[in-house]
Amino acid sequence: MLLEPSPAAKVESERSAATSVRHLRQILLWPLRLLPQSQQGDERKPPWKLLSDLGEQSPWREVVDEYTGDRDRFHERHYNEFVAFLPVVQRFLYGDGRSARQGDGEGSGPPMRVFRRRDIAALRARARPGDPLVTLHVVHVDLYFFYDVDVAILNVEVSADDLPLPLAQELLYRFGRAYPAGWDDQGRALNCLDSLEWLDGEGRVLARSDAQQREAFLSHVCEHRAPRLSTHWAFVLAPLVSHHSDDRGVLRFRQIEYHRMPMMAYLALADPCALTRNDFVRLGLVTGAASDAVPYNEQHLADFERRYCYDRFWCDSGAAPNTRYLCNGHALVVVGRAQSEFFGCRDRGVLAQFRHQHFLLFLIAHFQKAALLMFSDRLVEALKQLDVNRPASVKRFKRAIRESFEQFLRFTHRYWFHEVSDQAQVRALFQMCATHLGLDGLYVEVKERIADMNSYLDADSLRRQANTVVRLTVVTIFGLIGTVTTGFLGMNLLSEADAPMTRKLLFFCLVFVVTTVLTVYTMSKSKRLSDFLDALSDERLSAWSKVKALVAVWWLPREER
């Protein structure tokens, strides 16, 4: 005899079916700072050129995008992406056309270059101990470079179908950790996937995570004072290597942000209206799956909808009904109805917008933040290497600050945008990202720091020039005495016009030596002589004070020694 399920069990079963994730897309963006490499010659190669020169030694290949390739690859979704942005942003994202891309100069083509590796086909992971293994399709693995800015961004996009909502929440929360934040009492890594493996097209394991090996991470931090990347992320980035890695790499990088990578997510649900406020809070703030209780205090979440939700399409009508956007700066999540024709449309739907317009605005915001942090990091390094007692160190410091100032000016005019689009949705989402990331405040802070450094160098140059002028003025004043004297002696008081040449040369050498010694001596005493001239011209000082100032040229008072 079959037992009827309880009403509570029926409700829970219906809710699980309604909140089932029919399709999941997760996109990771990991900004990294590229460190300059020592190269032969005066001209420094851009990082993408160094990567291209490796040839078969590297799995990365430059992507010929749809805007400079064959017309057959250019679709309506690419056109919609292009026209969504303002012209100045279009030039940043796409360059000036195919003819510019074919130029030979370093700055030819678009300011953004994309490389892709195609050997990684799938991701097999277990979210928590005891959870089932799940395999996700790897849509692509890309690496973005930017002209004149030492920043690269790793982009990994994965997808899966028919996942329970709690499992999808855990994947969003745990995938995208560069290294574990810690370990529990059993030695299991915190906040990371319990296991992770990259697979090739035939299902063979290419690399797996070592987040559970606590001793390796502890030893690395103890030795290098820098975190150690998990092996599966080091594999993805190769031949790029971490700054403190013992491996040799043509490009080295340094982490400049939190180890939790910025993330985008697209969730197509059977019925998004079945989600509770707690579900939206956990999706919007990416806190993982847990009980029905809210993850934070109610007072802290009182303005959640106003701060983190874009609800223009959160209604039962329209082309994409019941679609909600959640953005906290670190994450941009789109939730909608899977049965909606527009929501999953390849060329015009929300999925197409998510993978094109929304991805690019999220990329721009995090690139701007990474570039600003990179400039700030370079200023700190320049100060650390400054030794005021070594002229060579001072010259390197000045050169580094001048280069940072020039590059910051170029960054401002080439990459800094307050507005990226006139379309209401794209403009609003970009403003949400920029506000949560604090881009405007960070830009002002970095700009003021660089301006302060540059002002200090300008003031120091003016001070040095003023000191030189003072010294030359002192030499000129005291040289006036010798000029008058020699002019007086030239009034035929000594008639040596008919003297032998040897006698004339003797007088010439004698005057030359005496004048040179007097000039050098005057230069060595120019600082004190300048103080004496100031005292001599000051009518408020007594005659005795002026005499003491003259004596101080050769003999400083005891209190000033």
XYZ file of C-alpha atoms in Angstrom:
561
model
C 0.000 0.000 0.000
C 1.460 3.327 -1.058
C 1.435 6.115 1.462
C 0.216 9.512 0.425
C 2.893 12.199 0.859
C 2.143 14.771 3.508
C 0.921 18.239 2.474
C 4.243 19.733 3.578
C 6.123 17.227 1.436
C 3.898 18.049 -1.537
C 4.534 21.756 -1.110
C 8.264 21.186 -0.854
C 8.240 18.935 -3.929
C 6.293 21.488 -5.937
C 8.633 24.279 -4.827
C 11.700 22.219 -5.760
C 10.285 21.616 -9.211
C 9.367 25.293 -9.639
C 12.789 26.508 -8.544
C 14.745 23.935 -10.526
C 17.457 25.596 -12.593
C 16.754 24.518 -16.153
C 19.882 26.257 -17.461
C 22.832 27.781 -15.617
C 25.596 29.987 -16.965
C 28.442 31.136 -14.751
C 31.152 33.525 -15.947
C 34.280 34.276 -13.922
C 36.478 37.333 -14.415
C 39.839 37.359 -12.633
C 41.883 40.589 -12.990
C 45.655 40.168 -12.636
C 48.533 42.611 -12.712
C 51.227 41.799 -15.259
C 54.790 42.455 -14.167
C 57.223 43.952 -16.709
C 59.852 41.563 -17.996
C 63.477 42.394 -18.713
C 63.893 42.347 -22.495
C 66.739 42.963 -24.888
C 66.692 46.267 -26.693
C 64.998 49.525 -25.860
C 61.567 48.625 -27.215
C 59.371 46.654 -24.855
C 57.073 44.056 -26.418
C 53.423 44.035 -25.359
C 52.428 40.975 -23.300
C 50.172 39.512 -25.989
C 53.098 39.605 -28.403
C 55.246 37.671 -25.943
C 52.478 35.094 -25.603
C 52.093 34.784 -29.376
C 55.826 34.305 -29.838
C 55.702 31.079 -27.784
C 53.898 29.309 -30.613
C 53.238 25.637 -29.872
C 54.722 25.981 -26.384
C 51.561 27.799 -25.293
C 47.927 26.598 -25.446
C 46.709 30.174 -25.980
C 45.783 31.415 -29.448
C 44.619 34.897 -30.360
C 40.935 35.115 -31.210
C 39.942 36.717 -34.500
C 36.613 38.088 -33.343
C 33.400 38.416 -35.308
C 34.067 42.098 -36.027
C 37.257 41.505 -38.009
C 36.631 38.018 -39.373
C 34.269 36.530 -41.924
C 30.798 37.965 -42.492
C 29.298 34.484 -41.984
C 30.332 34.600 -38.309
C 28.761 37.992 -37.687
C 25.199 37.616 -36.365
C 22.451 39.876 -35.169
C 23.479 39.442 -31.515
C 26.897 40.897 -32.364
C 25.245 43.886 -34.024
C 22.983 44.408 -30.999
C 26.049 44.260 -28.769
C 27.918 46.826 -30.849
C 25.163 49.447 -31.029
C 24.433 49.148 -27.305
C 27.569 51.172 -26.438
C 28.580 54.772 -26.962
C 31.104 55.511 -29.766
C 34.015 56.093 -27.382
C 33.349 52.711 -25.767
C 32.999 51.085 -29.175
C 36.507 52.229 -30.105
C 37.821 50.696 -26.876
C 36.057 47.364 -27.381
C 36.351 46.908 -31.148
C 39.034 49.266 -32.437
C 38.786 51.161 -35.720
C 38.089 48.386 -38.187
C 39.871 45.629 -40.057
C 42.411 47.937 -41.720
C 43.639 49.172 -38.340
C 43.860 45.614 -37.044
C 46.213 44.689 -39.881
C 48.710 47.424 -38.971
C 52.206 46.623 -37.893
C 52.493 49.026 -34.951
C 52.124 48.026 -31.321
C 49.041 50.191 -30.944
C 47.341 48.988 -34.122
C 43.988 47.271 -33.871
C 41.640 47.401 -30.884
C 43.047 48.323 -27.472
C 41.745 44.965 -26.195
C 43.267 41.656 -27.349
C 41.696 38.262 -26.594
C 43.432 34.873 -26.404
C 41.648 31.530 -26.000
C 42.638 27.998 -25.097
C 40.504 25.149 -26.425
C 41.929 22.103 -24.671
C 39.629 22.379 -21.611
C 36.193 21.002 -22.459
C 34.484 20.288 -19.127
C 34.630 20.760 -15.380
C 33.822 17.946 -12.929
C 33.213 19.117 -9.387
C 31.744 18.207 -6.006
C 30.428 21.195 -4.088
C 30.554 19.770 -0.550
C 31.562 16.446 0.992
C 28.779 13.963 0.357
C 27.310 15.878 -2.592
C 27.101 14.153 -5.980
C 29.625 14.878 -8.685
C 28.382 17.270 -11.344
C 29.897 17.906 -14.766
C 29.689 21.361 -16.304
C 30.412 22.241 -19.895
C 33.249 24.735 -20.377
C 31.979 27.208 -22.968
C 35.323 28.973 -23.311
C 38.469 30.029 -21.455
C 39.749 33.448 -22.545
C 42.510 35.813 -21.545
C 42.067 39.563 -22.119
C 44.971 41.984 -22.589
C 44.755 45.772 -22.777
C 47.023 48.102 -24.684
C 49.283 50.294 -22.507
C 47.916 48.869 -19.230
C 49.695 46.045 -17.399
C 46.486 44.187 -16.574
C 45.160 40.856 -17.838
C 41.732 39.374 -17.109
C 41.040 35.642 -17.130
C 37.530 34.782 -18.331
C 36.028 31.321 -17.741
C 32.450 30.517 -18.767
C 30.707 27.260 -17.788
C 27.155 25.958 -18.247
C 24.919 23.182 -16.942
C 21.293 22.053 -17.237
C 18.679 20.789 -14.769
C 20.307 21.515 -11.432
C 18.568 21.825 -8.052
C 18.621 25.413 -6.827
C 20.742 24.634 -3.694
C 23.404 22.954 -5.855
C 23.435 25.904 -8.250
C 23.818 28.293 -5.306
C 26.758 26.292 -3.967
C 28.466 26.272 -7.361
C 28.097 30.032 -7.643
C 29.484 30.449 -4.135
C 32.386 27.999 -4.251
C 33.612 28.036 -7.853
C 36.021 30.870 -8.574
C 38.280 30.762 -5.514
C 41.943 31.234 -6.370
C 42.962 29.492 -3.153
C 41.218 28.355 0.046
C 40.378 30.937 2.688
C 41.169 28.408 5.446
C 40.438 24.891 6.672
C 38.038 23.397 9.206
C 38.840 21.040 12.075
C 38.830 18.058 9.713
C 41.312 19.747 7.367
C 38.750 20.425 4.619
C 39.156 23.644 2.658
C 36.637 26.341 3.530
C 34.381 28.008 0.927
C 35.949 26.028 -1.935
C 34.666 23.165 -4.023
C 35.376 19.873 -2.298
C 36.914 18.581 -5.526
C 37.475 20.037 -8.988
C 38.909 18.561 -12.168
C 39.450 20.049 -15.622
C 38.618 17.555 -18.384
C 39.543 17.457 -22.044
C 37.199 16.558 -24.889
C 37.633 12.808 -24.238
C 36.989 13.048 -20.503
C 40.634 12.759 -19.414
C 41.721 14.736 -16.375
C 44.005 17.656 -17.241
C 44.408 19.079 -13.748
C 42.729 18.853 -10.355
C 42.474 21.087 -7.332
C 44.845 20.695 -4.380
C 42.893 22.959 -2.006
C 42.853 20.196 0.628
C 46.670 20.179 0.909
C 46.907 22.668 3.736
C 50.640 22.340 4.397
C 51.594 23.389 0.859
C 49.641 26.654 1.169
C 50.925 27.389 4.677
C 54.549 26.813 3.673
C 54.247 29.063 0.620
C 52.803 31.970 2.592
C 55.408 31.493 5.327
C 58.256 31.639 2.802
C 57.058 34.179 0.236
C 54.540 36.308 2.163
C 52.193 35.750 -0.760
C 49.324 33.272 -1.302
C 49.793 30.153 -3.381
C 47.405 29.503 -6.246
C 45.523 26.232 -6.383
C 47.007 23.934 -9.000
C 43.934 23.914 -11.248
C 44.068 27.711 -11.642
C 47.831 27.660 -12.153
C 47.230 25.122 -14.933
C 44.653 27.349 -16.629
C 46.939 30.399 -16.612
C 50.111 28.638 -17.790
C 52.507 29.745 -19.238
C 51.692 32.795 -17.116
C 53.100 32.178 -13.633
C 52.727 33.842 -10.274
C 55.339 36.410 -9.252
C 56.675 34.171 -6.453
C 56.489 30.932 -8.413
C 59.633 28.897 -8.910
C 58.494 28.022 -12.437
C 59.914 29.946 -15.344
C 57.365 31.847 -17.374
C 57.526 34.432 -20.124
C 54.860 36.436 -18.281
C 54.567 36.868 -14.533
C 51.576 38.245 -12.706
C 50.582 39.413 -9.262
C 47.187 39.270 -7.626
C 45.693 42.729 -7.082
C 42.208 41.887 -5.780
C 40.429 39.542 -3.416
C 40.976 35.831 -4.061
C 37.261 35.430 -4.790
C 36.857 36.136 -8.491
C 34.154 38.498 -9.762
C 31.289 36.448 -11.146
C 28.263 36.647 -13.448
C 25.413 34.124 -13.393
C 22.376 33.410 -15.526
C 19.658 31.185 -14.069
C 16.648 30.067 -16.130
C 14.072 28.698 -13.675
C 10.793 26.944 -14.196
C 9.021 29.577 -12.078
C 11.185 32.428 -10.709
C 8.179 33.753 -8.779
C 8.477 30.708 -6.525
C 11.743 32.057 -5.145
C 11.533 33.587 -1.691
C 13.168 36.802 -0.597
C 15.776 34.688 1.181
C 16.578 32.954 -2.132
C 17.080 36.290 -3.876
C 19.259 37.565 -1.018
C 21.488 34.502 -1.259
C 21.673 34.764 -5.050
C 22.289 38.507 -5.080
C 24.963 38.414 -2.370
C 26.258 34.954 -3.469
C 26.246 33.410 -0.006
C 25.609 29.795 -0.969
C 22.733 27.508 -0.024
C 21.598 27.086 3.572
C 18.438 27.012 5.641
C 15.385 29.171 5.048
C 16.754 31.816 7.397
C 18.208 34.975 5.922
C 22.035 35.011 5.916
C 22.322 38.407 7.619
C 20.475 40.610 10.068
C 17.135 41.966 8.834
C 18.240 45.531 9.495
C 21.265 44.993 7.263
C 18.972 43.723 4.482
C 16.239 46.328 4.902
C 17.190 48.128 1.677
C 18.253 45.017 -0.264
C 15.797 45.549 -3.123
C 16.742 49.193 -3.530
C 20.526 48.659 -3.446
C 20.972 45.363 -5.254
C 17.923 44.721 -7.476
C 17.061 46.050 -10.913
C 13.366 45.234 -11.239
C 12.339 46.970 -14.438
C 11.263 43.621 -15.908
C 10.118 41.966 -12.669
C 6.496 41.789 -13.780
C 4.108 39.367 -15.489
C 4.029 41.195 -18.815
C 6.542 42.263 -21.402
C 8.965 40.468 -23.685
C 10.886 38.888 -20.781
C 8.418 38.605 -17.882
C 9.573 37.838 -14.342
C 13.207 38.722 -15.054
C 15.212 40.181 -12.180
C 18.779 41.498 -12.181
C 20.839 41.442 -8.989
C 24.152 43.289 -8.733
C 26.495 43.843 -5.806
C 29.555 44.903 -7.817
C 31.344 41.621 -7.196
C 28.540 39.656 -8.860
C 25.888 40.253 -11.516
C 23.089 37.664 -11.456
C 20.151 37.363 -13.873
C 17.104 35.277 -12.896
C 14.209 34.613 -15.283
C 11.601 32.206 -16.580
C 12.925 29.349 -18.700
C 9.670 29.027 -20.706
C 9.859 32.644 -21.855
C 10.604 32.733 -25.572
C 12.604 35.963 -25.282
C 14.508 34.903 -22.160
C 16.433 32.131 -23.899
C 16.506 33.510 -27.450
C 20.007 33.141 -28.906
C 20.137 36.413 -30.851
C 17.708 38.752 -29.082
C 16.962 37.205 -25.715
C 18.184 37.791 -22.197
C 20.825 35.062 -22.572
C 22.275 36.846 -25.622
C 22.284 40.156 -23.744
C 23.843 38.468 -20.702
C 26.718 36.985 -22.731
C 27.357 40.136 -24.775
C 26.192 43.549 -23.514
C 26.076 42.657 -19.816
C 29.354 40.762 -19.940
C 31.146 43.708 -21.528
C 29.815 46.299 -19.088
C 30.863 44.025 -16.212
C 34.276 43.572 -17.854
C 34.752 47.341 -18.272
C 33.896 48.060 -14.635
C 36.315 45.464 -13.268
C 39.034 46.412 -15.738
C 38.800 50.022 -14.573
C 39.080 48.940 -10.935
C 42.006 46.615 -11.666
C 43.856 49.341 -13.597
C 43.409 51.835 -10.761
C 44.665 49.304 -8.212
C 47.610 48.571 -10.505
C 48.567 52.274 -10.592
C 48.311 52.471 -6.807
C 50.455 49.350 -6.452
C 53.140 50.830 -8.723
C 53.360 53.974 -6.596
C 53.934 51.890 -3.480
C 56.676 49.898 -5.219
C 58.401 53.074 -6.420
C 58.473 54.423 -2.868
C 59.756 51.136 -1.461
C 62.720 51.150 -3.872
C 63.626 54.797 -3.235
C 66.928 55.454 -1.454
C 67.527 59.203 -1.195
C 71.219 58.636 -0.524
C 71.769 56.984 -3.906
C 71.485 59.198 -7.007
C 70.707 56.206 -9.231
C 67.772 55.254 -6.995
C 66.448 58.812 -7.073
C 66.630 58.837 -10.885
C 64.733 55.520 -11.098
C 62.109 56.871 -8.704
C 61.600 59.998 -10.797
C 61.393 57.949 -13.979
C 58.823 55.570 -12.448
C 56.618 58.425 -11.209
C 56.795 60.240 -14.540
C 55.867 57.056 -16.409
C 52.962 56.386 -14.034
C 51.710 59.936 -14.506
C 51.881 59.665 -18.289
C 50.196 56.254 -18.353
C 47.463 57.459 -16.006
C 46.721 60.336 -18.366
C 46.454 57.910 -21.274
C 44.254 55.588 -19.202
C 41.938 58.489 -18.356
C 41.441 59.531 -21.952
C 41.290 56.030 -23.414
C 39.597 53.801 -20.832
C 37.825 55.905 -18.209
C 34.062 56.159 -18.826
C 31.322 57.463 -16.556
C 28.699 56.389 -19.089
C 28.968 53.429 -21.453
C 25.554 53.410 -23.094
C 22.397 55.410 -23.752
C 20.252 52.297 -23.360
C 18.476 52.504 -20.025
C 19.146 48.936 -18.897
C 22.848 48.862 -19.824
C 23.382 52.312 -18.317
C 21.633 51.371 -15.058
C 23.522 48.082 -14.625
C 26.862 49.748 -15.283
C 26.068 52.442 -12.723
C 25.166 49.757 -10.178
C 28.475 47.980 -10.794
C 30.493 51.208 -10.635
C 28.733 52.365 -7.465
C 29.221 49.099 -5.580
C 32.860 48.895 -6.695
C 33.479 52.510 -5.629
C 35.132 53.389 -8.934
C 34.687 57.161 -8.718
C 36.181 57.385 -5.235
C 39.050 55.073 -6.162
C 39.778 57.092 -9.302
C 39.922 60.361 -7.343
C 42.176 58.785 -4.715
C 44.667 57.389 -7.245
C 44.589 60.598 -9.271
C 45.398 62.680 -6.182
C 48.230 60.343 -5.180
C 49.836 60.465 -8.608
C 49.324 64.237 -8.789
C 50.935 64.646 -5.342
C 53.929 62.582 -6.450
C 54.258 64.557 -9.664
C 53.884 67.873 -7.807
C 56.632 66.810 -5.428
C 58.950 66.088 -8.368
C 58.093 69.441 -9.959
C 58.737 71.249 -6.681
C 62.016 69.385 -6.224
C 63.112 70.346 -9.760
C 62.252 73.998 -9.099
C 64.163 73.889 -5.834
C 67.222 72.490 -7.565
C 66.973 75.111 -10.290
C 66.614 77.872 -7.693
C 69.699 76.619 -5.848
C 71.648 76.600 -9.105
C 70.555 80.148 -9.893
C 71.566 81.301 -6.407
C 74.991 79.714 -6.723
C 75.558 81.212 -10.162
C 74.424 84.605 -8.872
C 76.908 84.422 -6.006
C 79.733 83.462 -8.359
C 78.763 86.302 -10.711
C 78.727 88.867 -7.897
C 82.095 87.877 -6.499
C 83.484 87.365 -9.979
C 82.618 91.000 -10.602
C 85.509 91.914 -8.313
C 87.968 89.985 -10.451
C 86.467 91.418 -13.635
C 86.903 94.973 -12.439
C 90.401 94.227 -11.228
C 91.564 92.663 -14.478
C 89.915 95.473 -16.365
C 91.823 97.943 -14.273
C 95.077 96.058 -14.847
C 94.390 96.194 -18.546
C 94.728 100.003 -18.568
C 98.409 99.786 -19.584
C 99.590 100.051 -15.969
C 101.795 97.105 -16.757
C 103.245 97.561 -20.172
C 103.876 94.024 -21.338
C 102.815 94.431 -24.941
C 106.396 94.143 -26.161
C 107.343 91.402 -23.665
C 108.503 88.032 -24.970
C 105.844 85.412 -25.672
C 107.001 83.228 -22.805
C 106.438 86.104 -20.357
C 102.970 86.733 -21.755
C 102.084 83.047 -21.425
C 103.369 83.105 -17.855
C 101.064 86.007 -16.955
C 98.158 84.332 -18.777
C 98.610 81.022 -16.939
C 98.977 82.790 -13.606
C 95.733 84.757 -14.092
C 93.946 81.627 -15.390
C 94.963 79.531 -12.375
C 94.087 82.234 -9.871
C 90.704 82.875 -11.522
C 89.885 79.150 -11.676
C 90.809 78.583 -8.036
C 88.799 81.625 -6.984
C 85.766 80.471 -9.006
C 85.855 76.918 -7.629
C 86.359 78.201 -4.092
C 83.479 80.639 -4.509
C 81.225 77.829 -5.724
C 82.117 75.710 -2.710
C 81.217 78.603 -0.411
C 78.254 79.826 -2.480
C 75.638 78.676 0.049
C 77.260 80.598 2.923
C 78.149 83.527 0.675
C 74.482 83.672 -0.333
C 73.524 83.866 3.342
C 76.086 86.666 3.810
C 74.633 88.624 0.876
C 71.145 88.246 2.350
C 72.421 89.550 5.684
C 74.334 92.386 4.018
C 71.194 93.552 2.183
C 68.989 93.362 5.284
C 68.766 96.900 6.706
C 67.318 95.637 9.972
C 70.541 93.857 10.957
C 73.296 95.639 12.809
C 76.815 96.042 11.471
C 78.077 93.489 13.979
C 75.506 90.916 12.776
C 76.671 91.457 9.208
C 80.281 90.965 10.276
C 79.324 87.711 11.988
C 77.586 86.597 8.803
C 80.829 87.273 6.922
C 82.859 85.301 9.459
C 80.338 82.455 9.219
C 81.386 81.937 5.615
C 84.573 80.304 6.947
C 83.686 79.533 10.550
C 80.222 78.361 11.566
C 78.997 79.140 15.095
C 79.137 76.186 17.474
C 75.359 75.805 17.675
C 75.146 75.355 13.867
C 77.889 72.789 13.506
